Every structure is written in C-alpha cells, then in structure tokens.
Amino acid sequence: RRRVAQRIDHDNNLFDRLISKVKDLARGYESIKDYLEKGRAARMIEQQARRATGLAKAPAVAAFVMSLIDAGERPVVFAHHHDVHDAISEALQNHDRHSNIDINPLRVTGRESKAQKEDAVRQFAEGKSRAIVLALRTAAGIDGLQRHGTCVVFAELDWSPAIHSECEDRLNRIGMNEDAASTLCYYLVCSTGTDTTMMSALGLKVGQFMGIMGDEPESPADQDEAIQQGERR
C-alpha cells in the first residue's frame, strides 16, 4: 500500500464559526473542580474541535474525491462525523446531477440498517456506484469493496493507526483490482484545527508499533515515490 498525506484547503469562515463554540467550552475548563466533569469537558472540547475541522475541509474533500472520479478512479471514502458524511455525499450527488458521470454515491455509516449496509456494499462491489462513503469505525469485517474500489480516501483522521490500517485493508486484500500494483491511500489534511495534532500523535504511535514489530519505517525515497505515483494517477 502507498500512503499520501495530501494538504487541502478549508473553509476558514465555517471553521471560525464552529470553533467559537469550542472556545466557550475551553474558557471554563480550568474552573471545573470535579474530576469526572473535567474529563467530560475535555472530551467534548476535543470532539467539537475535530468536528469543526472535518466540516471545514469537507467541501475540499468532496472536490478532491470528484477529481479522482473524473480521472476514472472509484474511491472508498472514510469519515468520522455524520454531518461530514452528509456534506461529502451531498456534494457527490450534486456533481452526479450536473455531470456526465453517474456516481450514485453509496453510504455505510451508523445510520443505516444491516440490510441497507449490505445492499450498499453489494451495489458498490457490482460496479453500480463510483464512490462509497463509510464511517471510520465500521470498516472491520466488510468484504467486497476490493472488487470495485481503486483507492482509499481519508476525509477525517482517527486517533488510532490501527483503524486506518483496517480501513486500508478493505481494498488491500484478496480479490483486489489485479491491474493495481498497490493500494493508494490518500490522507486529506488541512493546516487548521485538529489535523496537525492528530498527525503528530499518529506518527508517534506508528513509530512505536514499528519498533515493537521489528518493521522498517517508510524512507524519504519511498514517500517521494508514493507522492509521484499519486500525481501520476
């Protein structure tokens, strides 16, 4: 698999509007005396900041995904928040209506029934859709996406590198596209919000895991090759 951390734009006005609510929570954080209440407040601040980041870059994520589709790719897109799923799906549907490409975006998130999720995976595997949007933590156990998908796109990050690996494995497995020498995985990040902090934390966790497993980290040459391959595709 090849990983590309791709910097994208974000809607600064939207981010400022959403993060203002987080600032209000943060201002009162130090004054909280109860240990459990303080923990709940910290989680709420992190969750809301992460949501603001995801929504602020969602339009750019959708544009990136549409450029992949226009180039003939069939991306499998992962995001965490429901409203980020909505923003990306709606943008793809609008693009579907105004272009010559029939995208028919599908979804597998926490709001569909088991039958609906299975039907979405089946339709994508049968080539009836050009893109599918999934929740980051629903990837485990899903099989079939590798028969049609050509690349992985992370619209949002997870705190655990194991979750990313599980998502990547939805394509990088037996039955994957035989024409692909490797699975290309795009990590779409922006310069504001929680992305920078999460990338640093994930890098530390991945480095520790590689040391435990005796694995070799990706070299600068490998990173350059991954980026060049992404640009060619």
PDB file of C-alpha atoms in Angstrom:
ATOM      1  CA  ARG A   1       0.000   0.000   0.000  1.00  0.00           C
ATOM      2  CA  ARG A   2       1.099   3.566  -0.687  1.00  0.00           C
ATOM      3  CA  ARG A   3       0.140   6.438   1.595  1.00  0.00           C
ATOM      4  CA  VAL A   4      -0.031  10.083   0.541  1.00  0.00           C
ATOM      5  CA  ALA A   5      -0.689  12.862   3.074  1.00  0.00           C
ATOM      6  CA  GLN A   6      -2.368  15.453   0.860  1.00  0.00           C
ATOM      7  CA  ARG A   7      -2.772  19.032   2.091  1.00  0.00           C
ATOM      8  CA  ILE A   8      -6.134  20.538   1.134  1.00  0.00           C
ATOM      9  CA  ASP A   9      -7.944  23.837   1.654  1.00  0.00           C
ATOM     10  CA  HIS A  10     -10.593  24.523   4.258  1.00  0.00           C
ATOM     11  CA  ASP A  11     -13.470  26.955   4.757  1.00  0.00           C
ATOM     12  CA  ASN A  12     -11.937  29.337   7.262  1.00  0.00           C
ATOM     13  CA  ASN A  13     -15.201  31.208   7.928  1.00  0.00           C
ATOM     14  CA  LEU A  14     -17.054  27.985   8.684  1.00  0.00           C
ATOM     15  CA  PHE A  15     -14.238  26.787  10.923  1.00  0.00           C
ATOM     16  CA  ASP A  16     -14.163  30.060  12.869  1.00  0.00           C
ATOM     17  CA  ARG A  17     -17.930  29.905  13.362  1.00  0.00           C
ATOM     18  CA  LEU A  18     -17.842  26.313  14.617  1.00  0.00           C
ATOM     19  CA  ILE A  19     -14.724  26.672  16.740  1.00  0.00           C
ATOM     20  CA  SER A  20     -16.184  29.675  18.582  1.00  0.00           C
ATOM     21  CA  LYS A  21     -18.417  27.231  20.474  1.00  0.00           C
ATOM     22  CA  VAL A  22     -15.363  25.190  21.410  1.00  0.00           C
ATOM     23  CA  LYS A  23     -13.621  28.328  22.699  1.00  0.00           C
ATOM     24  CA  ASP A  24     -16.562  28.968  25.013  1.00  0.00           C
ATOM     25  CA  LEU A  25     -16.148  25.465  26.466  1.00  0.00           C
ATOM     26  CA  ALA A  26     -12.388  25.877  26.771  1.00  0.00           C
ATOM     27  CA  ARG A  27     -12.662  29.168  28.680  1.00  0.00           C
ATOM     28  CA  GLY A  28     -14.479  27.463  31.528  1.00  0.00           C
ATOM     29  CA  TYR A  29     -12.370  24.301  31.537  1.00  0.00           C
ATOM     30  CA  GLU A  30      -9.805  25.297  34.182  1.00  0.00           C
ATOM     31  CA  SER A  31     -12.508  26.412  36.592  1.00  0.00           C
ATOM     32  CA  ILE A  32     -14.122  22.948  36.687  1.00  0.00           C
ATOM     33  CA  LYS A  33     -13.308  21.288  40.022  1.00  0.00           C
ATOM     34  CA  ASP A  34     -14.965  17.900  39.639  1.00  0.00           C
ATOM     35  CA  TYR A  35     -12.555  15.371  38.110  1.00  0.00           C
ATOM     36  CA  LEU A  36     -15.192  13.463  36.127  1.00  0.00           C
ATOM     37  CA  GLU A  37     -16.875  16.629  34.888  1.00  0.00           C
ATOM     38  CA  LYS A  38     -13.497  17.992  33.791  1.00  0.00           C
ATOM     39  CA  GLY A  39     -12.837  14.777  31.844  1.00  0.00           C
ATOM     40  CA  ARG A  40     -16.210  15.059  30.123  1.00  0.00           C
ATOM     41  CA  ALA A  41     -15.488  18.684  29.228  1.00  0.00           C
ATOM     42  CA  ALA A  42     -12.080  17.760  27.765  1.00  0.00           C
ATOM     43  CA  ARG A  43     -13.668  15.061  25.597  1.00  0.00           C
ATOM     44  CA  MET A  44     -16.361  17.474  24.447  1.00  0.00           C
ATOM     45  CA  ILE A  45     -13.761  20.103  23.501  1.00  0.00           C
ATOM     46  CA  GLU A  46     -11.753  17.547  21.511  1.00  0.00           C
ATOM     47  CA  GLN A  47     -14.838  16.137  19.792  1.00  0.00           C
ATOM     48  CA  GLN A  48     -16.187  19.539  18.796  1.00  0.00           C
ATOM     49  CA  ALA A  49     -12.799  20.750  17.545  1.00  0.00           C
ATOM     50  CA  ARG A  50     -12.439  17.565  15.497  1.00  0.00           C
ATOM     51  CA  ARG A  51     -15.933  18.032  14.063  1.00  0.00           C
ATOM     52  CA  ALA A  52     -15.200  21.654  13.158  1.00  0.00           C
ATOM     53  CA  THR A  53     -12.052  20.536  11.335  1.00  0.00           C
ATOM     54  CA  GLY A  54     -13.908  17.844   9.397  1.00  0.00           C
ATOM     55  CA  LEU A  55     -16.733  20.159   8.322  1.00  0.00           C
ATOM     56  CA  ALA A  56     -14.371  22.993   7.382  1.00  0.00           C
ATOM     57  CA  LYS A  57     -12.457  20.793   4.938  1.00  0.00           C
ATOM     58  CA  ALA A  58     -15.455  18.744   3.709  1.00  0.00           C
ATOM     59  CA  PRO A  59     -16.001  20.871   0.541  1.00  0.00           C
ATOM     60  CA  ALA A  60     -12.335  20.467  -0.427  1.00  0.00           C
ATOM     61  CA  VAL A  61     -12.506  16.738   0.350  1.00  0.00           C
ATOM     62  CA  ALA A  62     -15.542  16.380  -1.918  1.00  0.00           C
ATOM     63  CA  ALA A  63     -13.761  18.301  -4.700  1.00  0.00           C
ATOM     64  CA  PHE A  64     -10.720  16.025  -4.348  1.00  0.00           C
ATOM     65  CA  VAL A  65     -12.902  12.897  -4.484  1.00  0.00           C
ATOM     66  CA  MET A  66     -14.716  14.230  -7.562  1.00  0.00           C
ATOM     67  CA  SER A  67     -11.395  14.862  -9.295  1.00  0.00           C
ATOM     68  CA  LEU A  68     -10.473  11.224  -8.656  1.00  0.00           C
ATOM     69  CA  ILE A  69     -13.804  10.068 -10.080  1.00  0.00           C
ATOM     70  CA  ASP A  70     -13.410  12.312 -13.135  1.00  0.00           C
ATOM     71  CA  ALA A  71      -9.994  10.674 -13.655  1.00  0.00           C
ATOM     72  CA  GLY A  72     -11.581   7.214 -13.671  1.00  0.00           C
ATOM     73  CA  GLU A  73     -10.947   6.209 -10.060  1.00  0.00           C
ATOM     74  CA  ARG A  74     -13.523   4.551  -7.786  1.00  0.00           C
ATOM     75  CA  PRO A  75     -12.704   5.849  -4.308  1.00  0.00           C
ATOM     76  CA  VAL A  76     -13.678   4.383  -0.957  1.00  0.00           C
ATOM     77  CA  VAL A  77     -14.034   7.392   1.372  1.00  0.00           C
ATOM     78  CA  PHE A  78     -13.780   7.252   5.173  1.00  0.00           C
ATOM     79  CA  ALA A  79     -15.003   9.946   7.594  1.00  0.00           C
ATOM     80  CA  HIS A  80     -15.965  10.049  11.262  1.00  0.00           C
ATOM     81  CA  HIS A  81     -18.820  12.520  11.768  1.00  0.00           C
ATOM     82  CA  HIS A  82     -22.317  12.056  10.366  1.00  0.00           C
ATOM     83  CA  ASP A  83     -22.536  15.630   9.116  1.00  0.00           C
ATOM     84  CA  VAL A  84     -19.211  15.181   7.309  1.00  0.00           C
ATOM     85  CA  HIS A  85     -20.643  12.039   5.671  1.00  0.00           C
ATOM     86  CA  ASP A  86     -23.653  14.151   4.686  1.00  0.00           C
ATOM     87  CA  ALA A  87     -21.587  17.010   3.268  1.00  0.00           C
ATOM     88  CA  ILE A  88     -19.446  14.730   1.107  1.00  0.00           C
ATOM     89  CA  SER A  89     -22.378  12.591  -0.071  1.00  0.00           C
ATOM     90  CA  GLU A  90     -24.499  15.623  -0.965  1.00  0.00           C
ATOM     91  CA  ALA A  91     -21.636  17.197  -2.921  1.00  0.00           C
ATOM     92  CA  LEU A  92     -21.140  13.953  -4.861  1.00  0.00           C
ATOM     93  CA  GLN A  93     -24.872  13.742  -5.573  1.00  0.00           C
ATOM     94  CA  ASN A  94     -24.883  17.330  -6.859  1.00  0.00           C
ATOM     95  CA  HIS A  95     -21.884  16.564  -9.059  1.00  0.00           C
ATOM     96  CA  ASP A  96     -23.719  13.450 -10.271  1.00  0.00           C
ATOM     97  CA  ARG A  97     -26.689  15.566 -11.377  1.00  0.00           C
ATOM     98  CA  HIS A  98     -24.561  18.118 -13.236  1.00  0.00           C
ATOM     99  CA  SER A  99     -22.003  15.888 -14.964  1.00  0.00           C
ATOM    100  CA  ASN A 100     -21.899  13.085 -17.487  1.00  0.00           C
ATOM    101  CA  ILE A 101     -20.578  10.636 -14.880  1.00  0.00           C
ATOM    102  CA  ASP A 102     -23.103   8.517 -12.984  1.00  0.00           C
ATOM    103  CA  ILE A 103     -21.596   8.463  -9.489  1.00  0.00           C
ATOM    104  CA  ASN A 104     -24.528   7.073  -7.457  1.00  0.00           C
ATOM    105  CA  PRO A 105     -22.688   7.613  -4.136  1.00  0.00           C
ATOM    106  CA  LEU A 106     -23.433   4.974  -1.501  1.00  0.00           C
ATOM    107  CA  ARG A 107     -23.070   5.042   2.279  1.00  0.00           C
ATOM    108  CA  VAL A 108     -22.178   2.692   5.101  1.00  0.00           C
ATOM    109  CA  THR A 109     -22.367   4.674   8.347  1.00  0.00           C
ATOM    110  CA  GLY A 110     -24.020   4.242  11.725  1.00  0.00           C
ATOM    111  CA  ARG A 111     -27.439   5.313  10.494  1.00  0.00           C
ATOM    112  CA  GLU A 112     -28.279   2.510   8.045  1.00  0.00           C
ATOM    113  CA  SER A 113     -29.833  -0.827   8.922  1.00  0.00           C
ATOM    114  CA  LYS A 114     -27.815  -4.001   8.486  1.00  0.00           C
ATOM    115  CA  ALA A 115     -29.717  -4.780   5.286  1.00  0.00           C
ATOM    116  CA  GLN A 116     -29.085  -1.286   3.902  1.00  0.00           C
ATOM    117  CA  LYS A 117     -25.367  -1.548   4.633  1.00  0.00           C
ATOM    118  CA  GLU A 118     -25.136  -4.961   2.970  1.00  0.00           C
ATOM    119  CA  ASP A 119     -27.032  -3.645  -0.056  1.00  0.00           C
ATOM    120  CA  ALA A 120     -24.672  -0.650  -0.365  1.00  0.00           C
ATOM    121  CA  VAL A 121     -21.593  -2.903  -0.278  1.00  0.00           C
ATOM    122  CA  ARG A 122     -23.172  -5.259  -2.815  1.00  0.00           C
ATOM    123  CA  GLN A 123     -24.034  -2.425  -5.208  1.00  0.00           C
ATOM    124  CA  PHE A 124     -20.527  -0.990  -4.989  1.00  0.00           C
ATOM    125  CA  ALA A 125     -18.911  -4.409  -5.477  1.00  0.00           C
ATOM    126  CA  GLU A 126     -21.080  -4.954  -8.559  1.00  0.00           C
ATOM    127  CA  GLY A 127     -19.921  -1.667 -10.095  1.00  0.00           C
ATOM    128  CA  LYS A 128     -23.212   0.201  -9.679  1.00  0.00           C
ATOM    129  CA  SER A 129     -21.529   3.154  -7.964  1.00  0.00           C
ATOM    130  CA  ARG A 130     -18.378   5.207  -8.496  1.00  0.00           C
ATOM    131  CA  ALA A 131     -17.882   6.076  -4.802  1.00  0.00           C
ATOM    132  CA  ILE A 132     -18.866   4.875  -1.369  1.00  0.00           C
ATOM    133  CA  VAL A 133     -18.662   6.800   1.935  1.00  0.00           C
ATOM    134  CA  LEU A 134     -18.075   4.836   5.141  1.00  0.00           C
ATOM    135  CA  ALA A 135     -17.706   5.599   8.835  1.00  0.00           C
ATOM    136  CA  LEU A 136     -14.118   5.139  10.015  1.00  0.00           C
ATOM    137  CA  ARG A 137     -15.005   2.548  12.640  1.00  0.00           C
ATOM    138  CA  THR A 138     -17.432   0.444  10.614  1.00  0.00           C
ATOM    139  CA  ALA A 139     -14.765  -0.971   8.295  1.00  0.00           C
ATOM    140  CA  ALA A 140     -13.925  -4.117  10.244  1.00  0.00           C
ATOM    141  CA  GLY A 141     -15.287  -7.236   8.599  1.00  0.00           C
ATOM    142  CA  ILE A 142     -16.594  -5.570   5.428  1.00  0.00           C
ATOM    143  CA  ASP A 143     -15.648  -7.608   2.359  1.00  0.00           C
ATOM    144  CA  GLY A 144     -16.314  -6.952  -1.319  1.00  0.00           C
ATOM    145  CA  LEU A 145     -15.204  -3.350  -1.710  1.00  0.00           C
ATOM    146  CA  GLN A 146     -11.865  -4.519  -3.140  1.00  0.00           C
ATOM    147  CA  ARG A 147     -13.592  -5.927  -6.223  1.00  0.00           C
ATOM    148  CA  HIS A 148     -14.502  -2.453  -7.488  1.00  0.00           C
ATOM    149  CA  GLY A 149     -12.693   0.211  -5.436  1.00  0.00           C
ATOM    150  CA  THR A 150      -9.371   1.563  -6.678  1.00  0.00           C
ATOM    151  CA  CYS A 151      -8.181   3.893  -3.898  1.00  0.00           C
ATOM    152  CA  VAL A 152      -8.834   4.872  -0.282  1.00  0.00           C
ATOM    153  CA  VAL A 153      -9.531   8.452   0.839  1.00  0.00           C
ATOM    154  CA  PHE A 154      -9.481   9.538   4.490  1.00  0.00           C
ATOM    155  CA  ALA A 155     -11.631  12.650   4.856  1.00  0.00           C
ATOM    156  CA  GLU A 156     -11.026  12.616   8.617  1.00  0.00           C
ATOM    157  CA  LEU A 157      -8.408  11.021  10.845  1.00  0.00           C
ATOM    158  CA  ASP A 158      -8.805   8.592  13.736  1.00  0.00           C
ATOM    159  CA  TRP A 159      -6.657   8.681  16.855  1.00  0.00           C
ATOM    160  CA  SER A 160      -5.681   5.025  16.322  1.00  0.00           C
ATOM    161  CA  PRO A 161      -3.407   4.000  13.425  1.00  0.00           C
ATOM    162  CA  ALA A 162      -4.940   0.512  13.676  1.00  0.00           C
ATOM    163  CA  ILE A 163      -8.271   1.957  12.493  1.00  0.00           C
ATOM    164  CA  HIS A 164      -6.575   3.447   9.427  1.00  0.00           C
ATOM    165  CA  SER A 165      -4.914   0.118   8.686  1.00  0.00           C
ATOM    166  CA  GLU A 166      -8.257  -1.688   8.968  1.00  0.00           C
ATOM    167  CA  CYS A 167      -9.808   0.787   6.525  1.00  0.00           C
ATOM    168  CA  GLU A 168      -6.934   0.398   4.064  1.00  0.00           C
ATOM    169  CA  ASP A 169      -7.380  -3.371   4.232  1.00  0.00           C
ATOM    170  CA  ARG A 170     -10.887  -3.083   2.770  1.00  0.00           C
ATOM    171  CA  LEU A 171      -9.107  -2.714  -0.602  1.00  0.00           C
ATOM    172  CA  ASN A 172      -5.664  -4.137   0.089  1.00  0.00           C
ATOM    173  CA  ARG A 173      -6.804  -7.772   0.307  1.00  0.00           C
ATOM    174  CA  ILE A 174      -7.535 -10.917  -1.711  1.00  0.00           C
ATOM    175  CA  GLY A 175      -9.730 -10.071  -4.663  1.00  0.00           C
ATOM    176  CA  MET A 176      -8.355  -6.542  -5.160  1.00  0.00           C
ATOM    177  CA  ASN A 177      -8.092  -4.988  -8.617  1.00  0.00           C
ATOM    178  CA  GLU A 178      -5.471  -7.084 -10.441  1.00  0.00           C
ATOM    179  CA  ASP A 179      -4.352  -4.068 -12.502  1.00  0.00           C
ATOM    180  CA  ALA A 180      -3.217  -2.219  -9.360  1.00  0.00           C
ATOM    181  CA  ALA A 181       0.361  -2.819  -8.241  1.00  0.00           C
ATOM    182  CA  SER A 182      -0.518  -1.304  -4.861  1.00  0.00           C
ATOM    183  CA  THR A 183      -3.356   0.342  -2.977  1.00  0.00           C
ATOM    184  CA  LEU A 184      -3.091   4.137  -2.987  1.00  0.00           C
ATOM    185  CA  CYS A 185      -4.367   5.710   0.256  1.00  0.00           C
ATOM    186  CA  TYR A 186      -4.900   9.473   0.474  1.00  0.00           C
ATOM    187  CA  TYR A 187      -4.895  11.155   3.890  1.00  0.00           C
ATOM    188  CA  LEU A 188      -6.514  14.566   3.351  1.00  0.00           C
ATOM    189  CA  VAL A 189      -5.394  17.072   5.991  1.00  0.00           C
ATOM    190  CA  CYS A 190      -5.644  20.826   6.424  1.00  0.00           C
ATOM    191  CA  SER A 191      -3.488  23.357   8.227  1.00  0.00           C
ATOM    192  CA  THR A 192      -6.031  24.301  10.880  1.00  0.00           C
ATOM    193  CA  GLY A 193      -7.929  22.518  13.644  1.00  0.00           C
ATOM    194  CA  THR A 194      -7.032  19.080  14.997  1.00  0.00           C
ATOM    195  CA  ASP A 195      -5.336  17.547  11.940  1.00  0.00           C
ATOM    196  CA  THR A 196      -1.796  18.684  12.796  1.00  0.00           C
ATOM    197  CA  THR A 197      -2.067  17.426  16.379  1.00  0.00           C
ATOM    198  CA  MET A 198      -3.558  14.106  15.293  1.00  0.00           C
ATOM    199  CA  MET A 199      -0.886  13.576  12.633  1.00  0.00           C
ATOM    200  CA  SER A 200       1.830  14.077  15.259  1.00  0.00           C
ATOM    201  CA  ALA A 201       0.160  11.663  17.665  1.00  0.00           C
ATOM    202  CA  LEU A 202      -0.398   9.069  14.966  1.00  0.00           C
ATOM    203  CA  GLY A 203       3.191   9.348  13.809  1.00  0.00           C
ATOM    204  CA  LEU A 204       4.373   8.610  17.334  1.00  0.00           C
ATOM    205  CA  LYS A 205       2.045   5.625  17.665  1.00  0.00           C
ATOM    206  CA  VAL A 206       3.024   4.200  14.287  1.00  0.00           C
ATOM    207  CA  GLY A 207       6.704   4.615  15.117  1.00  0.00           C
ATOM    208  CA  GLN A 208       6.270   2.765  18.412  1.00  0.00           C
ATOM    209  CA  PHE A 209       4.339  -0.036  16.713  1.00  0.00           C
ATOM    210  CA  MET A 210       7.030  -0.441  14.042  1.00  0.00           C
ATOM    211  CA  GLY A 211       9.676  -0.745  16.732  1.00  0.00           C
ATOM    212  CA  ILE A 212       7.715  -3.429  18.561  1.00  0.00           C
ATOM    213  CA  MET A 213       7.034  -5.399  15.373  1.00  0.00           C
ATOM    214  CA  GLY A 214      10.572  -5.026  14.029  1.00  0.00           C
ATOM    215  CA  ASP A 215       9.231  -3.300  10.922  1.00  0.00           C
ATOM    216  CA  GLU A 216      11.086  -0.709   8.887  1.00  0.00           C
ATOM    217  CA  PRO A 217       9.650   2.839   8.658  1.00  0.00           C
ATOM    218  CA  GLU A 218       8.983   4.323   5.243  1.00  0.00           C
ATOM    219  CA  SER A 219      12.089   6.052   3.874  1.00  0.00           C
ATOM    220  CA  PRO A 220      12.071   9.567   2.329  1.00  0.00           C
ATOM    221  CA  ALA A 221      12.601   7.903  -1.069  1.00  0.00           C
ATOM    222  CA  ASP A 222       9.516   5.716  -0.502  1.00  0.00           C
ATOM    223  CA  GLN A 223       7.493   8.777   0.461  1.00  0.00           C
ATOM    224  CA  ASP A 224       8.603  10.657  -2.670  1.00  0.00           C
ATOM    225  CA  GLU A 225       7.704   7.688  -4.847  1.00  0.00           C
ATOM    226  CA  ALA A 226       4.254   7.458  -3.247  1.00  0.00           C
ATOM    227  CA  ILE A 227       3.615  11.145  -3.927  1.00  0.00           C
ATOM    228  CA  GLN A 228       4.818  10.833  -7.539  1.00  0.00           C
ATOM    229  CA  GLN A 229       2.588   7.803  -8.073  1.00  0.00           C
ATOM    230  CA  GLY A 230      -0.351   9.732  -6.661  1.00  0.00           C
ATOM    231  CA  GLU A 231       0.304  12.642  -9.019  1.00  0.00           C
ATOM    232  CA  ARG A 232       0.551  10.293 -11.999  1.00  0.00           C
ATOM    233  CA  ARG A 233      -2.767   8.682 -11.121  1.00  0.00           C
TER     234      ARG A 233
END
